[in-house]
Structure formats: C-alpha cells, structure tokens
C-alpha cells in the first residue's frame, strides 16, 4: 500500500486529538492531500446548537482553501479513535466532490488491522453538480 496513505492517516490521527467534541465525545480528524503536494488537516468542531457542528473533513478543506490552496484534492484520510472505518457523512462527500477534479480521489480509513482505500466514485455516485 502507498506509504503516503499511512502518513495521511497518521496526521488525521494527530488532528483528531484537537477535536472540539464536548457534546458527542466522538473525536474525528482528517488530513487532505492536494495535487500541489500540500496537506491540510482538520478536526470536528461541535456547537451547543447541535446542527451547527462541522465535520473534520470540511474543516480540513476549509483550512486548505483559507490558506490559498488552489489545486484539487487527491486523497483524504479520516480517523476516529471511537470507531474504525469512520466513513465521511453525506455532506462531506458532497464537499469532497466540489474540490476533486474527478471522482477517483482516494478516501483512506483505518480498518481492523490495516487501512482501507476507497474512491469517491464508490462512496458517492451521481453526486450533485451544477451545469457548466
Ligand atoms: N463527524 C465528522 O467529523 N465527520 C463525519 O464525516 C461524520 C461525523 C463528527 C460530527 C460530530 O461532531 C461527531 O462526528 C458525531 O456525529
């Protein structure tokens, strides 16, 4: 398996330690790799008004955009100490599709003994796109 996937997962693990998850106690970290070679991390940030909570994946992407990243996402690792195979929620899949040039981007998850690599195509077929 590609060494970079393990590195991304390691960074996602570090990011999960920063989660602000006082309501669910469900900690999530994400680390996104862009075509430029840059990596950006994020953690989930909860809110007393529960619906305002933002997921780790969207924080990682926001972090990238706010730091001037212009290239497309290549891969993203998602990690939770609470749960193996912490799949991205539907909203995050839509966000990933926004910043990917194709749906072959890799989604890396921690599995029982190793890592699982899936594509956005597998997890999010027929995503919404505006006409060009
Ligand atoms: N969460 C994420 O950070 N990413 C996901 O893809 C799913 C859920 C967070 C949101 C909330 O803080 C906690 O996990 C429990 O839902």
Coordinates of C-alpha atoms and ligand atoms in Angstrom, one line a residue:
X1 CA 0.0 0.0 0.0
X2 CA 1.2 3.5 -0.8
X3 CA 3.3 5.0 2.0
X4 CA 1.6 8.4 1.7
X5 CA -1.7 6.8 2.8
X6 CA -0.2 5.8 6.1
X7 CA 1.3 9.3 6.5
X8 CA -2.1 10.9 5.9
X9 CA -3.8 8.5 8.4
X10 CA -1.1 9.4 11.0
X11 CA -1.8 13.1 10.5
X12 CA -5.5 12.5 10.7
X13 CA -4.9 10.7 14.0
X14 CA -3.0 13.7 15.3
X15 CA -5.7 16.1 14.2
X16 CA -8.4 14.0 15.9
X17 CA -6.7 14.9 19.3
X18 CA -7.7 18.5 18.7
X19 CA -11.4 17.8 18.1
X20 CA -13.9 20.0 20.0
X21 CA -16.4 17.3 20.6
X22 CA -17.9 18.1 24.1
X23 CA -21.4 17.0 23.1
X24 CA -20.9 13.7 21.4
X25 CA -17.4 12.8 22.6
X26 CA -16.9 11.5 19.2
X27 CA -13.5 12.7 18.0
X28 CA -12.6 12.9 14.3
X29 CA -9.5 14.0 12.4
X30 CA -9.0 14.4 8.7
X31 CA -6.0 15.1 6.6
X32 CA -6.4 16.0 2.9
X33 CA -3.6 15.7 0.3
X34 CA -3.8 18.1 -2.7
X35 CA -2.4 17.8 -6.2
X36 CA 0.2 20.5 -5.2
X37 CA 1.6 18.1 -2.6
X38 CA 0.4 20.2 0.3
X39 CA -1.5 18.6 3.2
X40 CA -4.2 20.2 5.3
X41 CA -5.8 18.8 8.5
X42 CA -9.0 19.4 10.4
X43 CA -11.0 18.1 13.3
X44 CA -14.7 18.2 14.1
X45 CA -15.9 21.3 15.9
X46 CA -19.2 21.0 17.7
X47 CA -21.7 23.6 18.9
X48 CA -24.3 23.9 21.7
X49 CA -26.7 24.4 18.8
X50 CA -26.0 20.9 17.6
X51 CA -26.8 21.4 13.9
X52 CA -24.0 24.0 13.6
X53 CA -21.4 21.3 14.2
X54 CA -18.9 21.0 11.4
X55 CA -17.1 17.7 10.5
X56 CA -13.4 17.2 10.4
X57 CA -13.3 16.7 6.6
X58 CA -15.0 20.1 5.9
X59 CA -12.7 21.8 8.4
X60 CA -9.6 20.3 6.6
X61 CA -11.0 21.5 3.3
X62 CA -11.8 25.0 4.7
X63 CA -8.3 25.1 6.2
X64 CA -6.8 24.4 2.7
X65 CA -9.0 27.0 0.9
X66 CA -8.3 29.7 3.6
X67 CA -4.6 29.1 3.2
X68 CA -4.7 29.7 -0.5
X69 CA -4.7 26.1 -1.8
X70 CA -5.9 26.1 -5.4
X71 CA -5.3 22.6 -6.6
X72 CA -7.7 19.6 -6.4
X73 CA -7.9 17.1 -3.6
X74 CA -6.1 13.8 -4.4
X75 CA -6.8 11.9 -1.2
X76 CA -8.2 12.3 2.3
X77 CA -7.7 10.2 5.4
X78 CA -10.3 10.2 8.1
X79 CA -9.7 8.8 11.6
X80 CA -11.7 8.5 14.8
X81 CA -10.5 6.9 18.0
X82 CA -14.1 6.0 18.6
X83 CA -14.7 3.9 15.5
X84 CA -12.8 2.0 12.9
X85 CA -13.9 2.7 9.3
X86 CA -15.1 6.2 10.1
X87 CA -16.8 6.9 6.7
X88 CA -17.4 10.6 5.7
X89 CA -21.0 11.7 6.1
X90 CA -23.1 12.7 3.1
X91 CA -22.5 16.4 3.4
X92 CA -18.7 15.8 3.4
X93 CA -18.9 13.6 0.4
X94 CA -20.6 16.4 -1.5
X95 CA -17.8 18.8 -0.3
X96 CA -15.2 16.4 -1.4
X97 CA -16.8 16.2 -4.8
X98 CA -16.7 20.0 -5.1
X99 CA -12.9 20.1 -4.7
X100 CA -11.9 17.0 -6.7
X101 CA -11.4 17.1 -10.4
X102 CA -12.5 13.5 -10.8
X103 CA -14.2 11.0 -8.5
X104 CA -11.2 8.7 -8.5
X105 CA -9.8 10.5 -5.4
X106 CA -8.9 8.2 -2.5
X107 CA -10.6 8.0 0.8
X108 CA -8.4 6.4 3.4
X109 CA -9.8 4.8 6.5
X110 CA -8.4 2.9 9.4
X111 CA -9.6 -0.7 9.2
X112 CA -9.2 -3.5 11.8
X113 CA -5.6 -4.3 11.1
X114 CA -4.7 -2.2 8.1
X115 CA -6.1 0.7 6.1
X116 CA -9.0 0.6 3.6
X117 CA -8.8 2.7 0.5
X118 CA -11.9 3.6 -1.4
X119 CA -12.7 6.0 -4.2
X120 CA -15.2 8.9 -4.1
X121 CA -16.9 7.1 -7.1
X122 CA -17.6 4.1 -4.8
X123 CA -18.9 6.2 -1.9
X124 CA -20.7 9.0 -3.8
X125 CA -22.0 8.0 -7.2
X126 CA -24.1 10.5 -9.1
X127 CA -23.2 13.5 -6.8
X128 CA -24.9 16.8 -7.5
X129 CA -23.1 19.1 -9.9
X130 CA -24.2 22.4 -11.5
X131 CA -24.2 22.6 -15.3
X132 CA -21.1 24.3 -16.7
Ligands
LIG1 N1 -18.3 13.8 12.2 C1 -17.2 14.1 11.4 O1 -16.3 14.9 11.9 N2 -17.1 13.6 10.2 C2 -18.1 12.8 9.6 O2 -18.0 12.5 8.4 C3 -19.2 12.3 10.4 C4 -19.3 12.9 11.7 C5 -18.4 14.4 13.5 C6 -19.6 15.3 13.7 C7 -19.8 15.3 15.2 O3 -19.0 16.2 15.9 C8 -19.4 13.8 15.6 O4 -18.7 13.3 14.5 C9 -20.6 12.9 15.8 O5 -21.5 12.9 14.8

